[in-house]
PDB file of C-alpha atoms in Angstrom:
ATOM      1  CA  MET A  20      13.828   7.326  -7.151  1.00  0.00           C
ATOM      2  CA  ILE A  21      13.454   3.855  -8.702  1.00  0.00           C
ATOM      3  CA  ILE A  22      10.782   1.070  -7.577  1.00  0.00           C
ATOM      4  CA  ASN A  23      11.884  -3.084  -8.001  1.00  0.00           C
ATOM      5  CA  HIS A  24       8.520  -4.210  -9.306  1.00  0.00           C
ATOM      6  CA  PRO A  25       8.517  -7.622  -8.230  1.00  0.00           C
ATOM      7  CA  LEU A  26       7.650  -8.163 -11.832  1.00  0.00           C
ATOM      8  CA  LEU A  27       8.886  -6.217 -14.030  1.00  0.00           C
ATOM      9  CA  GLY A  28      11.892  -5.103 -12.630  1.00  0.00           C
ATOM     10  CA  PRO A  29      13.147  -1.809 -11.550  1.00  0.00           C
ATOM     11  CA  ARG A  30      10.841   1.196 -12.398  1.00  0.00           C
ATOM     12  CA  ASP A  31      11.015   4.903 -12.377  1.00  0.00           C
ATOM     13  CA  ALA A  32       8.781   6.368  -9.417  1.00  0.00           C
ATOM     14  CA  GLN A  33       6.995   8.547 -12.122  1.00  0.00           C
ATOM     15  CA  GLU A  34       5.180   5.394 -13.347  1.00  0.00           C
ATOM     16  CA  PHE A  35       3.164   5.328 -10.285  1.00  0.00           C
ATOM     17  CA  THR A  36       0.853   6.668  -7.797  1.00  0.00           C
ATOM     18  CA  TYR A  37       1.178   6.875  -4.200  1.00  0.00           C
ATOM     19  CA  LEU A  38      -1.570   6.017  -2.446  1.00  0.00           C
ATOM     20  CA  GLY A  39      -1.472   6.441   1.111  1.00  0.00           C
ATOM     21  CA  ASP A  40      -0.454   3.818   4.564  1.00  0.00           C
ATOM     22  CA  ALA A  41      -0.218   0.172   3.703  1.00  0.00           C
ATOM     23  CA  SER A  42      -2.704  -0.668   6.150  1.00  0.00           C
ATOM     24  CA  LEU A  43      -5.476   0.601   3.437  1.00  0.00           C
ATOM     25  CA  ILE A  44      -5.184  -3.271   2.764  1.00  0.00           C
ATOM     26  CA  HIS A  45      -7.277  -3.659   6.150  1.00  0.00           C
ATOM     27  CA  ARG A  46     -10.339  -2.081   5.344  1.00  0.00           C
ATOM     28  CA  PRO A  47     -12.878  -3.266   8.107  1.00  0.00           C
ATOM     29  CA  ASP A  48     -16.248  -5.577   7.404  1.00  0.00           C
ATOM     30  CA  TRP A  49     -18.672  -2.932   6.753  1.00  0.00           C
ATOM     31  CA  GLN A  50     -21.251  -5.408   8.510  1.00  0.00           C
ATOM     32  CA  GLY A  51     -19.113  -5.644  11.656  1.00  0.00           C
ATOM     33  CA  GLU A  52     -19.987  -4.634  14.771  1.00  0.00           C
ATOM     34  CA  ASP A  53     -19.263  -0.827  15.073  1.00  0.00           C
ATOM     35  CA  ALA A  54     -18.647  -0.658  11.120  1.00  0.00           C
ATOM     36  CA  SER A  55     -19.250   3.041  11.582  1.00  0.00           C
ATOM     37  CA  GLY A  56     -16.608   3.727  13.949  1.00  0.00           C
ATOM     38  CA  GLN A  57     -14.217   1.168  12.429  1.00  0.00           C
ATOM     39  CA  PHE A  58     -14.735   3.333   8.811  1.00  0.00           C
ATOM     40  CA  HIS A  59     -14.183   6.453  10.354  1.00  0.00           C
ATOM     41  CA  ASP A  60     -10.779   5.366  12.052  1.00  0.00           C
ATOM     42  CA  TYR A  61      -9.929   3.902   8.783  1.00  0.00           C
ATOM     43  CA  LEU A  62     -10.683   6.533   6.655  1.00  0.00           C
ATOM     44  CA  TYR A  63      -8.913   9.561   8.704  1.00  0.00           C
ATOM     45  CA  LEU A  64      -6.876   8.202  11.525  1.00  0.00           C
ATOM     46  CA  ARG A  65      -3.183   8.315   9.975  1.00  0.00           C
ATOM     47  CA  ASP A  66       0.130   7.461  11.744  1.00  0.00           C
ATOM     48  CA  ASN A  67       2.983  10.058  10.033  1.00  0.00           C
ATOM     49  CA  LEU A  68       6.285   8.247  11.438  1.00  0.00           C
ATOM     50  CA  ALA A  69       9.391   9.206  10.217  1.00  0.00           C
ATOM     51  CA  GLY A  70      11.476   5.817   9.032  1.00  0.00           C
ATOM     52  CA  GLN A  71      10.382   2.889   7.765  1.00  0.00           C
ATOM     53  CA  HIS A  72       6.763   2.590   6.236  1.00  0.00           C
ATOM     54  CA  ARG A  73       5.039   0.473   4.218  1.00  0.00           C
ATOM     55  CA  GLU A  74       3.172   2.129   1.455  1.00  0.00           C
ATOM     56  CA  LEU A  75       0.793   1.475  -1.273  1.00  0.00           C
ATOM     57  CA  TRP A  76       1.774   2.251  -4.702  1.00  0.00           C
ATOM     58  CA  PHE A  77      -0.426   1.590  -7.383  1.00  0.00           C
ATOM     59  CA  HIS A  78       1.414   0.879 -11.010  1.00  0.00           C
ATOM     60  CA  GLU A  79      -0.651   3.419 -12.812  1.00  0.00           C
ATOM     61  CA  VAL A  80       1.389   3.602 -16.269  1.00  0.00           C
ATOM     62  CA  GLY A  81       2.464   0.144 -16.368  1.00  0.00           C
ATOM     63  CA  ASP A  82       0.566  -3.031 -15.461  1.00  0.00           C
ATOM     64  CA  ARG A  83      -1.615  -2.083 -13.004  1.00  0.00           C
ATOM     65  CA  SER A  84      -0.701  -3.419 -10.123  1.00  0.00           C
ATOM     66  CA  TRP A  85      -1.180  -2.522  -6.566  1.00  0.00           C
ATOM     67  CA  LEU A  86       2.178  -2.934  -4.743  1.00  0.00           C
ATOM     68  CA  VAL A  87       3.517  -2.749  -1.088  1.00  0.00           C
ATOM     69  CA  VAL A  88       6.686  -0.721  -1.017  1.00  0.00           C
ATOM     70  CA  THR A  89       8.424  -0.512   2.480  1.00  0.00           C
ATOM     71  CA  ARG A  90      10.362   2.964   2.585  1.00  0.00           C
ATOM     72  CA  ASN A  91      12.526   5.116   4.908  1.00  0.00           C
ATOM     73  CA  THR A  92      10.709   8.186   4.597  1.00  0.00           C
ATOM     74  CA  LEU A  93      13.682  10.331   5.812  1.00  0.00           C
ATOM     75  CA  THR A  94      16.007   8.770   3.177  1.00  0.00           C
ATOM     76  CA  HIS A  95      13.335   7.796   0.506  1.00  0.00           C
ATOM     77  CA  GLU A  96      15.554   3.805   0.402  1.00  0.00           C
ATOM     78  CA  ILE A  97      13.300   1.366  -0.342  1.00  0.00           C
ATOM     79  CA  THR A  98      14.157  -1.651   1.390  1.00  0.00           C
ATOM     80  CA  ASN A  99      11.243  -3.969  -0.184  1.00  0.00           C
ATOM     81  CA  VAL A 100       8.641  -3.989  -2.166  1.00  0.00           C
ATOM     82  CA  GLU A 101       5.851  -6.775  -2.715  1.00  0.00           C
ATOM     83  CA  LEU A 102       2.624  -7.061  -4.801  1.00  0.00           C
ATOM     84  CA  ALA A 103      -0.063  -5.957  -2.255  1.00  0.00           C
ATOM     85  CA  ARG A 104      -1.995  -9.547  -3.552  1.00  0.00           C
ATOM     86  CA  ASP A 105       0.396 -11.659  -2.370  1.00  0.00           C
ATOM     87  CA  VAL A 106       0.909  -9.033   1.200  1.00  0.00           C
ATOM     88  CA  ALA A 107      -2.833  -9.524   1.690  1.00  0.00           C
ATOM     89  CA  ARG A 108      -3.382 -13.409   1.240  1.00  0.00           C
ATOM     90  CA  ARG A 109      -0.012 -13.820   3.487  1.00  0.00           C
ATOM     91  CA  GLU A 110      -2.288 -11.645   5.999  1.00  0.00           C
ATOM     92  CA  GLY A 111      -5.660 -13.260   5.912  1.00  0.00           C
ATOM     93  CA  ARG A 112      -7.189 -11.261   3.578  1.00  0.00           C
ATOM     94  CA  GLY A 113      -8.595 -12.072  -0.320  1.00  0.00           C
ATOM     95  CA  LYS A 114      -8.640 -15.229  -2.191  1.00  0.00           C
TER      96      LYS A 114
END
């Protein structure tokens, strides 16, 4: 599988480590109300859907960047790749 890195171009998926659902970007506030319950859900509850899925990938062998990859889990077709920092900023997280 080839991942088209937004900065480095096409890279073999073996350069990356899959880290799970991209919703992990939305880490709960540890000081928020019901933080314990929110962290439980954040850590342990995951949807396992077939089809289009947004995933976090880490470019371990390359520039060590985090990517949000939109991939069809049935066909492995990748339809979008973005830097995770850009996704987080667009969604109101991070600086």
